[in-house]
Each structure stands twice: as C-alpha cells, then as structure tokens.
Coordinates of C-alpha atoms in Angstrom, one line a residue:
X1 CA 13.0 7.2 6.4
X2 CA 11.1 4.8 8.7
X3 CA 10.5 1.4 8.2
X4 CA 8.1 -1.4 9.5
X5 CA 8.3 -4.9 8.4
X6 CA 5.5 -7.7 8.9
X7 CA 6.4 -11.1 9.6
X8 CA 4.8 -11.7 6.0
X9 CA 7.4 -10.4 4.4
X10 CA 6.1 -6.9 3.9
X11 CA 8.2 -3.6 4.6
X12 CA 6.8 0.0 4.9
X13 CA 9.0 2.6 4.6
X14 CA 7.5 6.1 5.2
X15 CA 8.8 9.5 5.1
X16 CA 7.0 13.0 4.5
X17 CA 4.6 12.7 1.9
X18 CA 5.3 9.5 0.8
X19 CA 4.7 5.3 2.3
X20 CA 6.4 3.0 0.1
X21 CA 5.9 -0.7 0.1
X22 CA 8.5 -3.6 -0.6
X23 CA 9.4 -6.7 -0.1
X24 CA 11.8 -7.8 3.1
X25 CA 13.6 -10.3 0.5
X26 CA 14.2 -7.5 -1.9
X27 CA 12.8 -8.2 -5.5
X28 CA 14.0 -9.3 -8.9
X29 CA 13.4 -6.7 -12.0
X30 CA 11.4 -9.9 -13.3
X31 CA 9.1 -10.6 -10.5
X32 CA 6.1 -8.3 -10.4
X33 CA 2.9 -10.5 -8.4
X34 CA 3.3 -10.4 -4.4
X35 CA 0.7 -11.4 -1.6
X36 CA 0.8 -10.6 1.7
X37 CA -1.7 -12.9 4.0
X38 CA -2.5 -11.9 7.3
X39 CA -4.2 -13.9 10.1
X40 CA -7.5 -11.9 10.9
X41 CA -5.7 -10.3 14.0
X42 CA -2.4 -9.2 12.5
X43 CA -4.9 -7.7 9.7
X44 CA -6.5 -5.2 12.1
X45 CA -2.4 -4.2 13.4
X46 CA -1.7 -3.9 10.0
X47 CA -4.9 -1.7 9.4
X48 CA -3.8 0.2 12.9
X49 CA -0.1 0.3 11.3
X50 CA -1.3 2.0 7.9
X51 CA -3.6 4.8 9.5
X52 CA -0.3 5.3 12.0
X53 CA 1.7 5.3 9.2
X54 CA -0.3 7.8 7.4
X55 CA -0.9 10.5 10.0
X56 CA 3.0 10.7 10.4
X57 CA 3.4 11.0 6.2
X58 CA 0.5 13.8 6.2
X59 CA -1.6 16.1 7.8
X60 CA -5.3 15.6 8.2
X61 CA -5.6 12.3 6.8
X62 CA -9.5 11.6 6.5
X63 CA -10.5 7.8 5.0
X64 CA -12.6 8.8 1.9
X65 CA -14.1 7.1 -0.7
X66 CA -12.4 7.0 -4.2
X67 CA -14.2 9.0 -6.8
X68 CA -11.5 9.6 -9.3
X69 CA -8.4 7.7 -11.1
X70 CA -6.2 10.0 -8.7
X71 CA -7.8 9.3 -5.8
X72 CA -8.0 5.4 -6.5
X73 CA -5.5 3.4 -5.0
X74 CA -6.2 0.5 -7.3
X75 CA -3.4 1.9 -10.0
X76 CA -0.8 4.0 -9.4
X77 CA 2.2 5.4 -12.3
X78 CA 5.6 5.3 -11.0
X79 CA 7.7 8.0 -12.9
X80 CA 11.2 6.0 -12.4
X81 CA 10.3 3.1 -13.8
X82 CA 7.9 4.5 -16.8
X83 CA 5.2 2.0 -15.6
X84 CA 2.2 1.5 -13.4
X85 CA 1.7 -0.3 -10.1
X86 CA -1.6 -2.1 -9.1
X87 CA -2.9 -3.0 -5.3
X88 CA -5.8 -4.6 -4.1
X89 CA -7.5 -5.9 -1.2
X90 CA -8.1 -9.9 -0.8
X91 CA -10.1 -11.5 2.5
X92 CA -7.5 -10.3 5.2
X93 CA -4.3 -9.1 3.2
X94 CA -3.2 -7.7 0.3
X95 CA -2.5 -8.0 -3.5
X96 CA 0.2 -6.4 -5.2
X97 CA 1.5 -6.2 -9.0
X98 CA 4.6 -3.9 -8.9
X99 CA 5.6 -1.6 -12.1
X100 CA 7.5 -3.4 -14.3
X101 CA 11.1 -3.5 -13.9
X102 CA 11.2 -1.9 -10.4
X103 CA 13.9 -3.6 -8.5
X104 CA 12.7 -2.2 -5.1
X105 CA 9.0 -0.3 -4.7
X106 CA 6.5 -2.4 -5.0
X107 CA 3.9 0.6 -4.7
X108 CA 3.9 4.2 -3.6
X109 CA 0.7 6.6 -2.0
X110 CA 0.1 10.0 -2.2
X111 CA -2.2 11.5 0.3
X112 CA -5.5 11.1 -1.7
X113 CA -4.6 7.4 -2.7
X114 CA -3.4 6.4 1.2
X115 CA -6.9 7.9 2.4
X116 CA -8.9 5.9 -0.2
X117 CA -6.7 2.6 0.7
X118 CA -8.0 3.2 4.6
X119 CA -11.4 3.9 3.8
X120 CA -11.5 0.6 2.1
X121 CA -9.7 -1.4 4.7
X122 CA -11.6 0.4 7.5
X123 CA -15.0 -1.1 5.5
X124 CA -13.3 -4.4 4.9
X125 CA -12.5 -4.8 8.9
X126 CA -16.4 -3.7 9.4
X127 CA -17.7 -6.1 7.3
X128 CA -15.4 -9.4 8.3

C-alpha cells in the first residue's frame, strides 16, 4: 500500500481499488470530526495529489458529477465498522466525520465516489 501524508495532518493510503484516508496522529474510537485546511496553493497539490492518486487505484478515471447515493461521495458505509462515513468540501480543504468507532479509516472511495470527489474539487479550484 502507498502512502502520502500532508503537512496538515492528512495520510492517503492507496492500493488497487481502494484510497483510504487517515489521520497522521492515528485516531481514538471516540473521535469522529477532522479538518484538514490547506493554504490555497497546497490545495491545488492536494487536488493534483488526488487525481494522481486515483489514476494509480483505477483505470479510466473520468471526474463526473454525482447523480446517485453510490456515486456521491458525501456518505459512504464502511462494512467493518457497521457505520457510515461523511466528507465534504470547505473553502480550500476538507471536512471529515469518520464511522463511528473506527480506530483508523477515516473514509474510503470506490471508483464512482473518487471520480465524483474530483469533479467537485476540479469545480471548487475553478471557481476560487
């Protein structure tokens, strides 16, 4: 698995089929509300970082707009923990609530969430 971690505190590991988030300081089953701030700059590596990212994990990745709950990054179940996972974008970072009681991922992708996360940033970056 390969990882990348931000000087915000913000680790993506990635492997076929799969980009995980977490947090560099690890996180307690309790906590579940993490932001990750980037100055505008670092925001457009970390935009060039996730489409990077992606195109290793997958095949033909191609930013599209969500039109379904499966395709919608906003929410996400993760099957280990029994619970769901929530991400959103804020002015030049990210918003995460992780599943309850995950003591490491903060959020996983599949393919069809990853391309509607990039289609959003991609939009954000255009209209900053």
């Amino acid at each position: 698995m390969k990882v990348r971690t931000f000087n915000n505190g913000l680790v993506i590991k990635h492997r076929k089929s799969a980009i995980i988030f977490e947090n560099a300081n690890g996180k307690e089953e309790s906590e579940k509300r993490f932001s990750y701030e980037f100055s505008k700059e670092s925001f457009k590596g970390f935009v060039a970082s996730i489409e990077e990212i992606a195109n290793e994990a997958w095949s033909n990745i191609v930013p599209k707009e969500a039109h379904s709950c499966g395709s919608d990054y906003d929410e996400y179940y993760d099957r280990k923990y029994d619970n769901n996972g929530y991400l959103s974008i804020k002015e030049n970072g990210i918003e995460i609530i992780a599943p309850y009681g995950s003591v490491d991922t903060l959020y996983q992708f599949n393919k069809p969430k990853i391309q509607s996360f990039i289609y959003d940033l991609q939009k954000k970056l255009i209209n900053s």
